[in-house]
Structures are given as structure tokens and as C-alpha cells.
Amino acid sequence: MTVGGGFSDPRVAFQQAERVRRAGIAALVVLLLLAARFFDLQVLHVRDYRQRALAQSSRAVTLLPERGLIVDRNGELVVGNQPGYRLRFYPDLATSSAATWQFLERHLTRVPRDLRERFEYAVRRRPYRPETLVDLLARDDLARVAAHGREYPELRIETVPLRRYPWGDLAAHLLGYLGEINDTELEQYADLNLYAPGDIIGKLGLERQYDPLLFGTKGKRTFRVDAGGRIQQLIHEDPARPGWNLVLTIDLDVQQAAEAALGERRGAVVAIEPNSGDILAIVSRPSYRPDLFIGGISHENWERLRSDPGHPLEYRPVRGQYPPGSTFKPLIALAALKEEVIRPDETIYCPGYYRLGRRVFRCWRPGGHGKVDLHRALVESCDTYFYEVGRRLGIERIAAYARLFGFGSSTGLDLDVEKHGLVPDPDWHERTGRGPWQEGDTLNVAIGQGSLLVTPLQLARFYGALATHGQLPAAHVRHHFEDKGRPAVIDPPPLAGGRTVDYPESLYAPVVEALEDVVSARHGTGGWARIRGVRVAGKTGTAQVVRQHTRDQELDTHLRDHAWFAAWAPVDNPRIAVAVIVENGGHGGSAAAPVARKVIEAWLDKVGLR
């Protein structure tokens, strides 16, 4: 029937029922989705969402670790720690950077000269990264900033690790100093996942070399805070772990003796244990006070150090390169004996000069030494004898033996600042545009002059090899790390290995006997190094600064020869080898040998051999 007759159309009823069914299904789906979301929130990810909610009402504070100490081989403190405070600026927390700057201008009294530059850099270029405004807050400034902490949450006082140097400038070049990490260093150390912007790290010396081990591991404190950001409760603490303590091979007493013996003269001292390669003392003069770098060195102090004519920033024991002078003659003797170009008893006549074609090469003694054999040539340091021996050897063999005994290459020192000196040869001469090698060049090298360059550390190591008849251990200043059971971020890098020089044992004897007489014989040039009851062997040397035709004492100080002395003791039980250079000191016997004697005495006293 029609709709108008009172009966419903079955198609309409079906459509209505279908709509109801679909609406029910949709409602059911919504309910199931809500139930699933509820299950997700309350069951599956409840921990994640709790942490997110907690993060919105909590604050994490990084705990900086205490830096590892540096101690000498006997556990005596060399570098310690002291607390310090710096001012950091968080631009994203500032409501008005202008107001922040006005506060700083009004309340800070002792600030770096580039404070404004640091502040503006943070605001304009790094708004989401904190910037250090004051590296080391003065006590009064610290109190004023702390009193206004709630008004200026963007200004935070942070504790920073500062070093304490109980011995002043002792071994300053070796130890190095600290400074704030820069972007290049952040990238360099990125794989360690150890550092963040603003961290204080080693910038030079051992502080830099072993920073990942000295630095320690950061900790964290998490606090519950209220809506205003005020701390209400400590939620969790993961403590910081201190860095490892670095134990040096240096002996504090020997180091102090070496520094006192050299005094304020320019130069270097290296004392090494011949069998192990342990560096017992290493001195560079002039030096600087490492506490100048605490909290960042001022521009004035930095410029003063850089412009000082004495070059106090130069690390002379490992980066100073000098002609070795007559301290190189024992190597020429060893080479000549092995190559059989001389016999120990063969004599060469010294009239006070040596002729090579039209050129005349002078001996240091104008009247000459007369007939000299190997022993007397070393004891009295006859140049003429070694001119002739050098000519017989030739530069190729001289260079080969110099490299065999460690010259011209790294000593294995566990600092990456070492220079290698120079062992010249004809290839080097041509390569550097100096033209063909001349025989006169060979004569100069044979007496330790000319283009030949060595570092004081290389020379000390060579004399250690003479003492031990060929043992050439790698030089090092790290004895070990005290880990105290704490895990390390990285393992300490292995120390370089040493080697034994391939040289006949029997051929050392004539050279060693002569070097002992350099110190003990009446005509020896090293008498100032004599120690009662101790057999000392050594060699004096002078390194020419300029060609001269006048007596050294008549020259201006800065033009005088450098004075060398290298030695070891006791001769038959070597415990220490020493190299000393006094820049512009004149004669090695009077200027450098007394320094070496005091260093040797200090160590022999420690080990009970004097």
C-alpha cells in the first residue's frame, strides 16, 4: 500500500535500521579507540608519560667531577684542586636582555675586558646556548649575583674545577694549564661523549694529553620544582666520579734541584733513568706561572708572555733544537771504531787547525794539541782530530749512526709536542735548496756544528745509551694512573717501546773510559761535574751562535755560545743520565757541568748511592 494509506514502506524501514546499525558500529569503534588509548596511557607507556610529566615539573643539575690530581713518583702532590665559581648566561631564560645587562653593569666590579662582547654574542648568535660571562667570579661579585638569583634566573653561578699549584712555576711547561673547551675541541672529542659547551679541559702539556682520564665522569641531580621553578625536593642523584690521579716519573726533589741549579738563566735540563726511560726531571727556563691561566689568562698577561724576548712559552727540553757541539763527538768516535776508520791508539797531529783545500778549520785551542789519540781527543775535546775522523767517515755514515742512536726522530715521549731535531745529509741539502753537499759541511757536523740539531731530551737519552751500552728506552713522564677501582672513559694509551742499539759491546769501552776522564782527569774539560766517591762520565760542548773571531767573554751576552754538558753516573751502575744547556752560557765546563752535578747528586742521594 501507499504511504498515505498508513502502512510503512519496507525500504524506508530498512534504511533507518541500516543507519542505526552504522551509528552503533561507529560508536563502538570510538569506544574501542578510547579504550585502546586509555590502555596505552595507563599500561603500555605509563612510565614514559610519567617521565614527561616529571620533566615538566623537575630540573636536572649537572654535577662536575673533581679533576684527578697530579703527583710525583713518590706520591707528593704536584698539582691539586681548589673550588672556583664562574658566571654563566642563559639567553633563552631572560625576559629582557637589556635589563640583564643593566644589572651586570651595576653590580659586577671585576670583569673581563670583553664582557660586553661575550654578552652580545650570546644574545645575537647563540640564544639557546649558555655563554660564560665571567670565568672566575670575585668574592664580592659572587655575593651580589647570588643575592639576586631569583630576579635573574638567566644568570647562574656554576662551580668549576680550578687547579692549585703548590710549587709555583715548577715544571709549568710539562704540566700545562686548563681552559674552557672550544667548538673545535668539542668536535674533536665528540666520540667520547664526555664534554659539553662550557667544560674546563686541559689545553697544554699533560693536562691536555691525558684530559679524558683526568677529567672524570659527570653526575646529575634531579629536583622537583614548583610552577615558579623553585626547588622543592631532590628526586634522584647520580654522583659524579672523580678523574684518575696521574703519577709522574718525575721526582719532586730532583726537579727542584734542577730548577734551582739552572736558576734564572735561559736553557734546559733533562734527567733520565737510563734503563727505564723514566724522566726524573725536566726544566725549561724562562718559565711562567701556570696560575696566570686560572679562570682564563688576561689579555695583558698573554701579550706579555708572547712578547717576552726570553720566550718563556717555548718548551726548550723537547722543542728547543740546538747544535750539540762537542757532546756529539762520542757518537763520531763510536761510528769510527765500528767502521774501522781509526784505531783507539792511532794518533792525529793537531797544530790548532785543519786544512781542507783552501779552507782552514780551526781547533778551539789556537796553539793546538799536538799528537792526540782517541782518548785524549775526547778528554781535551780536540776539534782537529774529529775533523779528520769525520772526513774519513763521510756524511752518509755519520748520519746513519746518528739516527741509529736516536737523533733525528722522536724519543717516544708521551707528549705530542716533541720536535725531532735534524740529521742533515746530501739529500736534505739538495731538497732544501742549499745546493750540493760539501766536504766542509761534513767537518762541521763531525764536531757537532753546522746544520746538525738535537733536543736536550735526545742528548740525555743518547748518553743513557752510552751508559747502558746500547739500551735506548722510550722517554716518558707518565708512570701510571691511580684508578682506585673507577672505570675509565678510555684506556690509558700504551707507552712507546724502546729498543737496543745494534752495536758491538766491546767498542763502548774506549769511549766510556775517555768520558770518565773528561770529568776526573786533570786536563779534562768537565771537572766541575766531579762528585766525591762517585764515578761520573760526561762531555762538555759549545754550540756556536755566530761565527766569531774574538773571545766569547768579549761578545754581547746574546751572541755568546750555548754551553752544553751531558753525563751519567755512576759509570759502572748507571742510574741517571743528564743533559744541560745554558743558552749563551759560554763554556760547557763552567756553565753547564755544575748544574748537571747538582742534579746527579740529588738523585744519587735519593737512591742511597752517595
CSV table of N, CA and C in Angstrom, one decimal, residues 351-417:
chain,number,residue,atom,x,y,z
A,351,PRO,N,147.8,20.9,14.9
A,351,PRO,CA,148.5,22.2,15.0
A,351,PRO,C,147.7,23.4,15.5
A,352,GLY,N,146.4,23.1,15.7
A,352,GLY,CA,145.5,24.2,16.1
A,352,GLY,C,144.5,24.5,14.9
A,353,TYR,N,144.7,23.8,13.8
A,353,TYR,CA,143.8,24.0,12.7
A,353,TYR,C,143.8,22.7,11.8
A,354,TYR,N,142.9,22.7,10.8
A,354,TYR,CA,142.8,21.6,9.9
A,354,TYR,C,142.6,22.2,8.5
A,355,ARG,N,143.4,21.8,7.5
A,355,ARG,CA,143.3,22.3,6.2
A,355,ARG,C,142.5,21.4,5.3
A,356,LEU,N,141.5,21.9,4.6
A,356,LEU,CA,140.8,21.2,3.6
A,356,LEU,C,140.7,22.0,2.3
A,357,GLY,N,141.6,21.7,1.4
A,357,GLY,CA,141.8,22.5,0.2
A,357,GLY,C,142.3,23.9,0.6
A,358,ARG,N,141.6,24.9,0.2
A,358,ARG,CA,142.0,26.3,0.6
A,358,ARG,C,141.3,26.7,1.9
A,359,ARG,N,140.4,25.9,2.4
A,359,ARG,CA,139.8,26.3,3.6
A,359,ARG,C,140.5,25.9,4.9
A,360,VAL,N,140.4,26.6,5.9
A,360,VAL,CA,141.1,26.3,7.2
A,360,VAL,C,140.0,26.2,8.3
A,361,PHE,N,140.0,25.1,9.0
A,361,PHE,CA,139.0,24.9,10.0
A,361,PHE,C,139.8,24.9,11.4
A,362,ARG,N,139.4,25.8,12.3
A,362,ARG,CA,140.1,26.0,13.5
A,362,ARG,C,139.8,25.0,14.6
A,363,CYS,N,140.7,24.7,15.4
A,363,CYS,CA,140.5,24.0,16.7
A,363,CYS,C,140.3,25.0,17.7
A,364,TRP,N,139.6,24.6,18.8
A,364,TRP,CA,139.3,25.6,19.8
A,364,TRP,C,140.5,26.0,20.6
A,365,ARG,N,141.6,25.2,20.6
A,365,ARG,CA,142.9,25.6,21.2
A,365,ARG,C,143.8,26.1,20.1
A,366,PRO,N,144.0,27.4,20.0
A,366,PRO,CA,144.8,28.0,18.9
A,366,PRO,C,146.2,27.4,18.7
A,367,GLY,N,146.9,27.1,19.8
A,367,GLY,CA,148.2,26.5,19.7
A,367,GLY,C,148.2,25.0,19.4
A,368,GLY,N,147.1,24.4,19.4
A,368,GLY,CA,147.0,23.0,19.0
A,368,GLY,C,147.2,22.1,20.2
A,369,HIS,N,146.9,20.8,20.0
A,369,HIS,CA,147.0,19.8,21.0
A,369,HIS,C,148.2,18.8,20.7
A,370,GLY,N,148.9,19.0,19.6
A,370,GLY,CA,150.0,18.1,19.3
A,370,GLY,C,149.4,16.8,18.8
A,371,LYS,N,150.1,15.7,19.1
A,371,LYS,CA,149.6,14.4,18.7
A,371,LYS,C,148.6,13.9,19.7
A,372,VAL,N,147.4,13.5,19.2
A,372,VAL,CA,146.3,13.0,20.1
A,372,VAL,C,145.8,11.7,19.6
A,373,ASP,N,145.5,10.8,20.5
A,373,ASP,CA,144.7,9.6,20.1
A,373,ASP,C,143.3,9.8,20.5
A,374,LEU,N,142.5,8.7,20.4
A,374,LEU,CA,141.0,8.9,20.6
A,374,LEU,C,140.8,9.3,22.1
A,375,HIS,N,141.5,8.7,23.0
A,375,HIS,CA,141.2,9.0,24.4
A,375,HIS,C,141.5,10.5,24.7
A,376,ARG,N,142.6,11.0,24.3
A,376,ARG,CA,143.0,12.4,24.6
A,376,ARG,C,142.1,13.3,23.8
A,377,ALA,N,141.7,12.9,22.6
A,377,ALA,CA,140.9,13.8,21.7
A,377,ALA,C,139.5,14.0,22.4
A,378,LEU,N,139.0,13.0,23.1
A,378,LEU,CA,137.7,13.2,23.8
A,378,LEU,C,137.9,13.9,25.1
A,379,VAL,N,138.9,13.6,25.8
A,379,VAL,CA,139.2,14.3,27.1
A,379,VAL,C,139.4,15.8,26.9
A,380,GLU,N,140.2,16.1,25.9
A,380,GLU,CA,140.5,17.5,25.7
A,380,GLU,C,139.7,18.2,24.6
A,381,SER,N,138.8,17.4,24.0
A,381,SER,CA,137.8,17.9,23.0
A,381,SER,C,138.5,18.5,21.8
A,382,CYS,N,139.5,17.8,21.3
A,382,CYS,CA,140.3,18.3,20.1
A,382,CYS,C,139.4,18.3,18.8
A,383,ASP,N,139.2,19.5,18.3
A,383,ASP,CA,138.4,19.6,17.1
A,383,ASP,C,139.1,19.0,15.9
A,384,THR,N,140.4,19.3,15.8
A,384,THR,CA,141.2,18.8,14.6
A,384,THR,C,141.1,17.3,14.4
A,385,TYR,N,141.2,16.6,15.5
A,385,TYR,CA,141.1,15.1,15.5
A,385,TYR,C,139.8,14.7,14.8
A,386,PHE,N,138.7,15.3,15.3
A,386,PHE,CA,137.4,14.9,14.8
A,386,PHE,C,137.1,15.4,13.4
A,387,TYR,N,137.8,16.5,13.0
A,387,TYR,CA,137.7,16.9,11.6
A,387,TYR,C,138.2,15.8,10.7
A,388,GLU,N,139.3,15.2,11.0
A,388,GLU,CA,139.9,14.2,10.2
A,388,GLU,C,139.1,12.9,10.3
A,389,VAL,N,138.6,12.5,11.4
A,389,VAL,CA,137.8,11.3,11.6
A,389,VAL,C,136.5,11.5,10.8
A,390,GLY,N,135.9,12.7,10.9
A,390,GLY,CA,134.7,12.9,10.2
A,390,GLY,C,134.9,12.8,8.7
A,391,ARG,N,136.0,13.4,8.2
A,391,ARG,CA,136.3,13.3,6.8
A,391,ARG,C,136.4,11.8,6.3
A,392,ARG,N,137.0,11.0,7.1
A,392,ARG,CA,137.2,9.6,6.8
A,392,ARG,C,135.8,8.9,6.8
A,393,LEU,N,135.0,9.2,7.7
A,393,LEU,CA,133.7,8.5,7.8
A,393,LEU,C,132.8,9.0,6.6
A,394,GLY,N,132.7,10.3,6.4
A,394,GLY,CA,131.8,10.8,5.4
A,394,GLY,C,130.4,11.0,6.0
A,395,ILE,N,129.6,11.9,5.4
A,395,ILE,CA,128.4,12.3,6.0
A,395,ILE,C,127.3,11.2,6.0
A,396,GLU,N,127.3,10.3,5.0
A,396,GLU,CA,126.3,9.2,5.0
A,396,GLU,C,126.5,8.3,6.2
A,397,ARG,N,127.7,7.9,6.5
A,397,ARG,CA,127.8,7.0,7.7
A,397,ARG,C,127.6,7.8,9.0
A,398,ILE,N,128.0,9.1,9.0
A,398,ILE,CA,127.7,9.8,10.2
A,398,ILE,C,126.2,9.9,10.5
A,399,ALA,N,125.5,10.3,9.4
A,399,ALA,CA,124.0,10.4,9.5
A,399,ALA,C,123.4,9.1,10.0
A,400,ALA,N,123.9,8.0,9.4
A,400,ALA,CA,123.3,6.6,9.7
A,400,ALA,C,123.5,6.3,11.2
A,401,TYR,N,124.7,6.6,11.8
A,401,TYR,CA,124.9,6.3,13.2
A,401,TYR,C,124.2,7.3,14.1
A,402,ALA,N,124.0,8.5,13.6
A,402,ALA,CA,123.2,9.5,14.4
A,402,ALA,C,121.8,9.0,14.6
A,403,ARG,N,121.2,8.5,13.5
A,403,ARG,CA,119.8,8.0,13.5
A,403,ARG,C,119.8,6.7,14.3
A,404,LEU,N,120.8,5.9,14.2
A,404,LEU,CA,120.8,4.6,15.0
A,404,LEU,C,120.7,4.9,16.5
A,405,PHE,N,121.3,6.0,16.9
A,405,PHE,CA,121.3,6.3,18.4
A,405,PHE,C,120.2,7.3,18.7
A,406,GLY,N,119.2,7.5,17.8
A,406,GLY,CA,118.0,8.2,18.2
A,406,GLY,C,117.9,9.6,17.8
A,407,PHE,N,118.9,10.2,17.2
A,407,PHE,CA,118.8,11.6,16.7
A,407,PHE,C,118.0,11.6,15.4
A,408,GLY,N,117.3,12.8,15.3
A,408,GLY,CA,116.5,13.0,14.1
A,408,GLY,C,115.1,12.3,14.1
A,409,SER,N,114.7,11.8,15.3
A,409,SER,CA,113.4,11.2,15.4
A,409,SER,C,112.9,11.3,16.8
A,410,SER,N,111.7,10.9,17.0
A,410,SER,CA,111.0,11.0,18.3
A,410,SER,C,111.7,10.1,19.4
A,411,THR,N,111.7,10.6,20.6
A,411,THR,CA,112.2,9.8,21.7
A,411,THR,C,111.2,8.9,22.3
A,412,GLY,N,109.9,9.0,21.7
A,412,GLY,CA,108.8,8.2,22.3
A,412,GLY,C,108.1,8.9,23.4
A,413,LEU,N,108.4,10.1,23.6
A,413,LEU,CA,107.9,10.9,24.7
A,413,LEU,C,106.3,10.9,24.6
A,414,ASP,N,105.7,10.7,25.8
A,414,ASP,CA,104.2,10.7,25.8
A,414,ASP,C,103.6,12.1,25.9
A,415,LEU,N,104.1,13.0,25.1
A,415,LEU,CA,103.6,14.4,24.8
A,415,LEU,C,103.7,14.6,23.3
A,416,ASP,N,102.7,15.1,22.7
A,416,ASP,CA,102.7,15.3,21.3
A,416,ASP,C,103.2,16.6,20.8
A,417,VAL,N,104.2,17.1,21.5
A,417,VAL,CA,104.7,18.4,21.2
A,417,VAL,C,106.2,18.3,20.8
